Tab-separated table of C-alpha atoms in Angstrom:
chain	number	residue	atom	x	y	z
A	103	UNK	CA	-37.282	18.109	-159.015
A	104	UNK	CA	-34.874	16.796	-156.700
A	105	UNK	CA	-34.495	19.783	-154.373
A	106	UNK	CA	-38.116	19.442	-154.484
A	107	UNK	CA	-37.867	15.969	-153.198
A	108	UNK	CA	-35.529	16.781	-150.542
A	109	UNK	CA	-37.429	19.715	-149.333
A	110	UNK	CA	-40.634	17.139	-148.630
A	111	UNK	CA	-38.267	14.556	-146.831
A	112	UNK	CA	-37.583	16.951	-144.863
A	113	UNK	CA	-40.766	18.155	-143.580
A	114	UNK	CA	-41.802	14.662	-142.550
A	115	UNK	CA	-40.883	13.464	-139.261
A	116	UNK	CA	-38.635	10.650	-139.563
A	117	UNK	CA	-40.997	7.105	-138.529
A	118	UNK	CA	-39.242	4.889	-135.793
A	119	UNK	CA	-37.476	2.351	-137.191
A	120	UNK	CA	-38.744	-1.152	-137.047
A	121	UNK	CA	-37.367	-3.528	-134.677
A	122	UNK	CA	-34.258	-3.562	-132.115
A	123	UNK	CA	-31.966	-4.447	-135.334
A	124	UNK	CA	-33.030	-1.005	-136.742
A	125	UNK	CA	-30.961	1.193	-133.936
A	126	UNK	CA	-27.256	1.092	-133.727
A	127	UNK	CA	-25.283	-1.028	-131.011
A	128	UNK	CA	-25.063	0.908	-127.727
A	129	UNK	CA	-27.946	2.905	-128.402
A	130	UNK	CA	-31.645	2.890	-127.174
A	131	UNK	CA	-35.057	3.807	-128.645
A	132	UNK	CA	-35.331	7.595	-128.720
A	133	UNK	CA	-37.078	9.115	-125.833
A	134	UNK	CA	-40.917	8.580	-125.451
A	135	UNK	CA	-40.605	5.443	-127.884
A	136	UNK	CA	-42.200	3.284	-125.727
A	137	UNK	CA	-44.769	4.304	-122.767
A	138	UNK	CA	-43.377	4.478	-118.933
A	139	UNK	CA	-43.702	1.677	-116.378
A	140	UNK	CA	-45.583	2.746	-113.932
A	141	UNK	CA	-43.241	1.998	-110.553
A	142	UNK	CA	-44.281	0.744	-107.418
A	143	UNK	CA	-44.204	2.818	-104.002
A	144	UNK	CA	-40.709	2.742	-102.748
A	145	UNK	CA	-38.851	3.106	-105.549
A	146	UNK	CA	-37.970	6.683	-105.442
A	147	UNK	CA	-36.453	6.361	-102.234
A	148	UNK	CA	-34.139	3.783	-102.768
A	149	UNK	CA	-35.760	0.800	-100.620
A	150	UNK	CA	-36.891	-0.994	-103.322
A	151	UNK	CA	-35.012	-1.585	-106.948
A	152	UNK	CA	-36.653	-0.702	-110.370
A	153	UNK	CA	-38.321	-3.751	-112.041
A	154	UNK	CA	-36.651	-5.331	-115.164
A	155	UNK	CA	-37.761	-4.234	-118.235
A	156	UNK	CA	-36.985	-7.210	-120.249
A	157	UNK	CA	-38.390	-9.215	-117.053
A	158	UNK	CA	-41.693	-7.622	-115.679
A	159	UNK	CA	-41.772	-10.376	-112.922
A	160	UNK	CA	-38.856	-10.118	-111.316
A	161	UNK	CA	-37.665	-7.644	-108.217
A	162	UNK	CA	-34.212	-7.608	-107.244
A	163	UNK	CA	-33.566	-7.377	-103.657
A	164	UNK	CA	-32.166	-4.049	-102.001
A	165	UNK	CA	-28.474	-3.117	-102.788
A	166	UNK	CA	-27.982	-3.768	-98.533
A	167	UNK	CA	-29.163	-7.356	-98.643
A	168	UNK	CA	-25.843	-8.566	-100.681
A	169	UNK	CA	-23.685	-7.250	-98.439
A	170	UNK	CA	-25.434	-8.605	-95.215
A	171	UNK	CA	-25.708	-11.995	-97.033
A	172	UNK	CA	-21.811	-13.600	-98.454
A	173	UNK	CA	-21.993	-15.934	-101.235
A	174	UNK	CA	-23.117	-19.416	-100.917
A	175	UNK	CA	-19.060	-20.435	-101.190
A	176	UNK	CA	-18.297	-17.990	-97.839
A	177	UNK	CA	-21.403	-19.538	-95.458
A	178	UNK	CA	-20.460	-21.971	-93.219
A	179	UNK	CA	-22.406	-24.942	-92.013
A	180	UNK	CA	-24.064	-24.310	-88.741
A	181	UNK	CA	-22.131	-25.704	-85.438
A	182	UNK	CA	-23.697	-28.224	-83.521
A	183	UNK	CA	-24.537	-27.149	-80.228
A	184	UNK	CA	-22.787	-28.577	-77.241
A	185	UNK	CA	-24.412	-30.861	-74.746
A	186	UNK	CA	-25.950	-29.378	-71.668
A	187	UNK	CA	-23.534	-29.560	-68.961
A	188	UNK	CA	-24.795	-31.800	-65.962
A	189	UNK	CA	-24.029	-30.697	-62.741
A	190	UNK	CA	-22.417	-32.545	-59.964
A	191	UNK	CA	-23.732	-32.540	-56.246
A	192	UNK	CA	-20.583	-32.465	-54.246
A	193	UNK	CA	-20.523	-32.785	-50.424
A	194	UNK	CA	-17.934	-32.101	-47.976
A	195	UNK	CA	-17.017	-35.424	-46.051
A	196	UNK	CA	-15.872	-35.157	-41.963
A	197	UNK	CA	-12.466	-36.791	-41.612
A	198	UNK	CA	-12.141	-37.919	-37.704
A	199	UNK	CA	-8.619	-39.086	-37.765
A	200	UNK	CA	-5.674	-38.024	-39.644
A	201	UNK	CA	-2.024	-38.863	-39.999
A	202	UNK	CA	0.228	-36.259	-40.561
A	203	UNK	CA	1.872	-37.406	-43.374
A	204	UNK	CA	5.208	-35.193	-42.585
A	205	UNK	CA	6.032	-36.408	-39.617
A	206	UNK	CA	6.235	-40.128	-40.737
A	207	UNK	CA	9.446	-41.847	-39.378
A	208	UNK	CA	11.727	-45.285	-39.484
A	209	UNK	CA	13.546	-45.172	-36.528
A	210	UNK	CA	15.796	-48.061	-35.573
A	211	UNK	CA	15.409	-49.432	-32.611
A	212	UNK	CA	18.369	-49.384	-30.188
A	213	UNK	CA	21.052	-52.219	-30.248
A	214	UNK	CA	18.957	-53.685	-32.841
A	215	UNK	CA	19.368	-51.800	-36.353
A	216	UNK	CA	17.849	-54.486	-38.469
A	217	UNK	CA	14.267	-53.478	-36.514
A	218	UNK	CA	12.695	-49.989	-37.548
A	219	UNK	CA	9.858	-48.135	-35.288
A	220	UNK	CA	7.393	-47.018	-37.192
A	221	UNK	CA	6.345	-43.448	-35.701
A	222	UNK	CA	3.968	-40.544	-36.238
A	223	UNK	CA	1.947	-38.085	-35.366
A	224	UNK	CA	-1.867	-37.677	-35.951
A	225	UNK	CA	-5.220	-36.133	-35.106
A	226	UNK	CA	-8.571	-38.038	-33.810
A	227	UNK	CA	-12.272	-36.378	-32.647
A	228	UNK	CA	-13.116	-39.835	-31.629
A	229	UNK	CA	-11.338	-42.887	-29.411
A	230	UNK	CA	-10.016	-44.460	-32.587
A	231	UNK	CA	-7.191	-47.692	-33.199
A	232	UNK	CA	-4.148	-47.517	-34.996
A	233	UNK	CA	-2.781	-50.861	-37.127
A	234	UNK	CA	0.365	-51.148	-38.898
A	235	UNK	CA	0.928	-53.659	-41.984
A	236	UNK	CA	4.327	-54.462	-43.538
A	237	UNK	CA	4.541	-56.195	-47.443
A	238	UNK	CA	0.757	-55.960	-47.302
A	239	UNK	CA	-1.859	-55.848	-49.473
A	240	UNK	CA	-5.708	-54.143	-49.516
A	241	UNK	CA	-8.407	-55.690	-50.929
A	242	UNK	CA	-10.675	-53.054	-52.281
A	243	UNK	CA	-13.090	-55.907	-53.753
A	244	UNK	CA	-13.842	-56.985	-49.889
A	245	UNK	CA	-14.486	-54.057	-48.138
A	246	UNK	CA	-10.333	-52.983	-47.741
A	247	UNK	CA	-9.513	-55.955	-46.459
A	248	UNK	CA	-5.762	-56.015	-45.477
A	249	UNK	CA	-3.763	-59.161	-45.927
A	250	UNK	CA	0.095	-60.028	-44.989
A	251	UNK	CA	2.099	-62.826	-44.452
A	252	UNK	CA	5.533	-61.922	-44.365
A	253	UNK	CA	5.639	-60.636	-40.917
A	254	UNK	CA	3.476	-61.277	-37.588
A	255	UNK	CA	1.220	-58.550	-37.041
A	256	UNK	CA	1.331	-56.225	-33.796
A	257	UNK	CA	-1.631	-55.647	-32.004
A	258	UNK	CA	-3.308	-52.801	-32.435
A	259	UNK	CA	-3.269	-49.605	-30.188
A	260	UNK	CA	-5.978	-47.228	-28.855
A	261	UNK	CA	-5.894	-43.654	-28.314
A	262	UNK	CA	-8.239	-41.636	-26.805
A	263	UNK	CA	-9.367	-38.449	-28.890
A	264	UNK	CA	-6.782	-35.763	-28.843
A	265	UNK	CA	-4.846	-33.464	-31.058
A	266	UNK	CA	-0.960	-33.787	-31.782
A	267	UNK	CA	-0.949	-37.766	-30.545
A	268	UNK	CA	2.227	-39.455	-30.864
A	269	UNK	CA	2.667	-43.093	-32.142
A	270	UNK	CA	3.779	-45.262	-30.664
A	271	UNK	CA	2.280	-45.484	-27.354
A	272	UNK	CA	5.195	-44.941	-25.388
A	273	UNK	CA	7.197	-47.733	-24.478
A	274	UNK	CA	5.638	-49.841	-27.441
A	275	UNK	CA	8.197	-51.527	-29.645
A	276	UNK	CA	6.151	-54.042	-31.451
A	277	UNK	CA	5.278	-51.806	-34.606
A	278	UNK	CA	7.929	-51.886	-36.360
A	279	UNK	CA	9.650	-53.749	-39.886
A	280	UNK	CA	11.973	-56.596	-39.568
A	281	UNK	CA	14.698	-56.323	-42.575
A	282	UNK	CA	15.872	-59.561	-41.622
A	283	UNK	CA	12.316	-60.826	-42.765
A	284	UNK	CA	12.296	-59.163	-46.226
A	285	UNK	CA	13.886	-58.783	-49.580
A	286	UNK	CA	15.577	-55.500	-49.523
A	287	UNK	CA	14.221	-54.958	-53.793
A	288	UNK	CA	10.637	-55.379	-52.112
A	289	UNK	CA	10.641	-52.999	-49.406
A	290	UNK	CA	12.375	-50.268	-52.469
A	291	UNK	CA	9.729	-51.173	-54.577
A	292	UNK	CA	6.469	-48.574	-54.523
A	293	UNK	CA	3.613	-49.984	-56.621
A	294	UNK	CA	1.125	-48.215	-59.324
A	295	UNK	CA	-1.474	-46.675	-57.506
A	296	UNK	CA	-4.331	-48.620	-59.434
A	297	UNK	CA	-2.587	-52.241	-59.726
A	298	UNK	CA	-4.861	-54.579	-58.153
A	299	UNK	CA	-3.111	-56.577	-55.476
A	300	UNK	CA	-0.193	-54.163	-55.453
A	301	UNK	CA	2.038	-55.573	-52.533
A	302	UNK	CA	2.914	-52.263	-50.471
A	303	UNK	CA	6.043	-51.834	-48.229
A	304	UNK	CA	4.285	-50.339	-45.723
A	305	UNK	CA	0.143	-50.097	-44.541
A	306	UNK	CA	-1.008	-47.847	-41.361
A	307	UNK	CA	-4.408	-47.703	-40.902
A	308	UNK	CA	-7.131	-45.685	-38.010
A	309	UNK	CA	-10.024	-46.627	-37.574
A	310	UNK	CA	-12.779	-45.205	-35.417
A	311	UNK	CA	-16.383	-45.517	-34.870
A	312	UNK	CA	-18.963	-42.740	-36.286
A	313	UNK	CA	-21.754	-41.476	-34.735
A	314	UNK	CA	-24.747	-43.670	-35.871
A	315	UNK	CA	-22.160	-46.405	-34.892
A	316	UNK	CA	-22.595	-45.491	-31.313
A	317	UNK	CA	-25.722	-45.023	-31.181
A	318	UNK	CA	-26.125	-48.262	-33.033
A	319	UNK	CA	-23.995	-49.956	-29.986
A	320	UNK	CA	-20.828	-50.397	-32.332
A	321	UNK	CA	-17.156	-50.217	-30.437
A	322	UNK	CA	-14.056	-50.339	-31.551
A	323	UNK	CA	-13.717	-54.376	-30.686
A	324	UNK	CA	-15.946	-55.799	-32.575
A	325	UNK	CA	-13.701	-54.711	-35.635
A	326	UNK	CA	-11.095	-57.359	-36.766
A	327	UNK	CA	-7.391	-56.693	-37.566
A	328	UNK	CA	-7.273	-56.021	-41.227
A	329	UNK	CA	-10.496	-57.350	-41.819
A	330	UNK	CA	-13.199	-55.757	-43.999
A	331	UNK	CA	-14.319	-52.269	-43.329
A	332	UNK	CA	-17.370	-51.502	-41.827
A	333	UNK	CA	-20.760	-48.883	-42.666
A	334	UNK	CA	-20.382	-47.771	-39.048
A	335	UNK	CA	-17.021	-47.190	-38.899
A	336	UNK	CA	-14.965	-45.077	-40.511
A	337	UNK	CA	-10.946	-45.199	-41.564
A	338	UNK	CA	-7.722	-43.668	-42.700
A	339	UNK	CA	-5.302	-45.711	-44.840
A	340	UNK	CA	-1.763	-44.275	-46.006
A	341	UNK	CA	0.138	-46.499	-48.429
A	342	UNK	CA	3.746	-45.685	-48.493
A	343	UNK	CA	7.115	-47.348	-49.613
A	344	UNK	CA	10.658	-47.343	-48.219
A	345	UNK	CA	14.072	-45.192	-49.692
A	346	UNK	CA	17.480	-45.845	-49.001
A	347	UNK	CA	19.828	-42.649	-48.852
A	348	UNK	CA	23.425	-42.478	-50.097
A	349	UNK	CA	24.553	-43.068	-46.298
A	350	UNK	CA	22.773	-46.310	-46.131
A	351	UNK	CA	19.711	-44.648	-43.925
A	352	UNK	CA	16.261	-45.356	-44.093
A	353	UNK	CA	13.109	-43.138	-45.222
A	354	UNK	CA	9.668	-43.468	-45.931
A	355	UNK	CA	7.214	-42.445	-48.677
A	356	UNK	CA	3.910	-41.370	-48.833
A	357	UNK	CA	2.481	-42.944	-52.281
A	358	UNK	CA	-1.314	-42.063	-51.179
A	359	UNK	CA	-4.193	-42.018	-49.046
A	360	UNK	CA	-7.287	-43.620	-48.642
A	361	UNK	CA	-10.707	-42.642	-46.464
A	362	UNK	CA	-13.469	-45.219	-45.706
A	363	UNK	CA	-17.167	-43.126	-45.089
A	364	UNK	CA	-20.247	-44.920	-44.781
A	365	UNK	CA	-19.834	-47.810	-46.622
A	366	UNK	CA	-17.629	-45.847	-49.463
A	367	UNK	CA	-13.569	-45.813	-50.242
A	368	UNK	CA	-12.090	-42.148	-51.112
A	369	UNK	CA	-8.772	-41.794	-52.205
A	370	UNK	CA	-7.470	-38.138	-50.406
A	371	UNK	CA	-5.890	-35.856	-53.614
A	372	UNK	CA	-3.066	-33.898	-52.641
A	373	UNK	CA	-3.579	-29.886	-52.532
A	374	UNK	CA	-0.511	-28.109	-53.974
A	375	UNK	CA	0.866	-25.835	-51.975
A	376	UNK	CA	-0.580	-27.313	-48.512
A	377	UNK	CA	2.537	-29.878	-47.498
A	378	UNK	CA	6.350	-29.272	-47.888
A	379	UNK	CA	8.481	-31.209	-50.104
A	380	UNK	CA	9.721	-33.026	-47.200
A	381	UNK	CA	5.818	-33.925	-46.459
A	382	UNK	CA	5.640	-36.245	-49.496
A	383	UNK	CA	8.971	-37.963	-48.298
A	384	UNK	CA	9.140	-38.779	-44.416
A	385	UNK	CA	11.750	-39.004	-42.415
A	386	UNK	CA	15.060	-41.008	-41.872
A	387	UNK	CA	16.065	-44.111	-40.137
């Protein structure tokens, strides 16, 4: 009776079991348990992912899209953009006169050594004046004006245009600085560049009239010694302080240069490579 049992137990096909609990851990429902998902287009080809079976709703992105995309922790915040640059209209300004800053001198005038000629050499397209200012000082506020009072100015000379000019005028011996007037610690002592009413050993200025100047009816004589610069005239300045070598000589500095062009002050910026050393210095008494 119980083979006969047996036998009909097994000629019955076995039912699925009842519930997930049913089949043993790490296995499935047998094959063709359930029904197939039907899959969209795509699939097979590896563009799309398989749907979730346990989540119908939900469709992974492609494998490729994690490894174009890092994690949240990797992305960085975007950089601001930087600020349109503005650009600057330059223009290229005609100088008419120009001291040669290299060939700047003291020379001491003979049988009186406490005197020192101030000499040079410079260029001019135009009839232009040349001024000299010891322990002076510019005014930028009031148009350049040029202010001294340690020393009587000398008058001022005029040159006719020309290239290669030497100054001064020959036999001229009023430009020139009096140590017996100054402190020797103030003609030593060169100034910042940008202190306001800097006291400077030593001021040279040319002047000449432009153009429109002429044809305004400007001339040089209607200009006043050291006085305020004019619209229709235009200028060189060179600032520059005194040096005393080991031998007890006298040289002079170039500390800077200033151009006056319609109406506007330009300080001249030095291009490396154009001067010598010696250019910067001057010469000896």
């Amino acid at each position: 009776m119980g083979n006969q049992q047996s036998r009909r137990q097994q000629g019955q096909a076995a039912a699925p079991p009842a519930g997930p609990a049913a089949y043993p851990p790490g296995s499935g429902p047998p094959q063709g348990a359930y029904p197939p998902v039907p899959q969209p287009q795509g699939y097979a080809s590896g563009q799309l992912q398989p749907p979730n079976q346990f989540y119908p709703g939900y469709r992974p992105p492609p494998p490729q899209q994690y490894a174009q995309q890092p994690p949240r922790y990797m992305q960085q915040a975007p950089k601001p953009q930087p600020p349109p640059q503005q650009l600057t209209k330059t223009a290229t300004i005609r100088n008419s006169v120009n001291l040669k800053k290299a060939t700047l001198r003291l020379q001491p005038l003979p049988g009186n050594p406490q005197q020192l000629l101030i000499s040079f050499t410079f260029d001019n397209s135009a009839p232009c004046r040349v001024s000299t200012f010891v322990a002076a000082t510019e005014e930028p506020t009031q148009g350049c004006r040029i202010s001294s009072a340690n020393q009587p100015w000398a008058p001022p000379a005029r040159f006719e245009k020309g290239l290669g000019l030497q100054f001064p005028p020959p036999g001229t011996t009023q430009h020139v600085i009096d140590l017996s007037r100054h402190a020797e610690a103030s003609l030593l002592t060169a100034p910042a560049p940008t202190a306001a009413g800097a006291v400077y050993p030593l001021i040279i200025r040319l002047e000449t009239v432009t153009e429109r100047g002429l044809k305004e009816g400007h001339t040089l004589e209607e200009l006043l010694h050291g006085g305020p610069q004019q619209g229709w005239m235009q200028s060189q300045t060179t600032f520059a302080s005194l040096m005393k070598g080991e031998d007890g000589e006298w040289e002079v500095r170039v500390l800077k240069q200033k151009i006056w062009v319609d109406g506007i002050s330009y300080e001249l910026q030095e291009i490396y490579g154009m001067d010598q050393a010696v250019g910067a210095g001057g010469g000896r008494a």
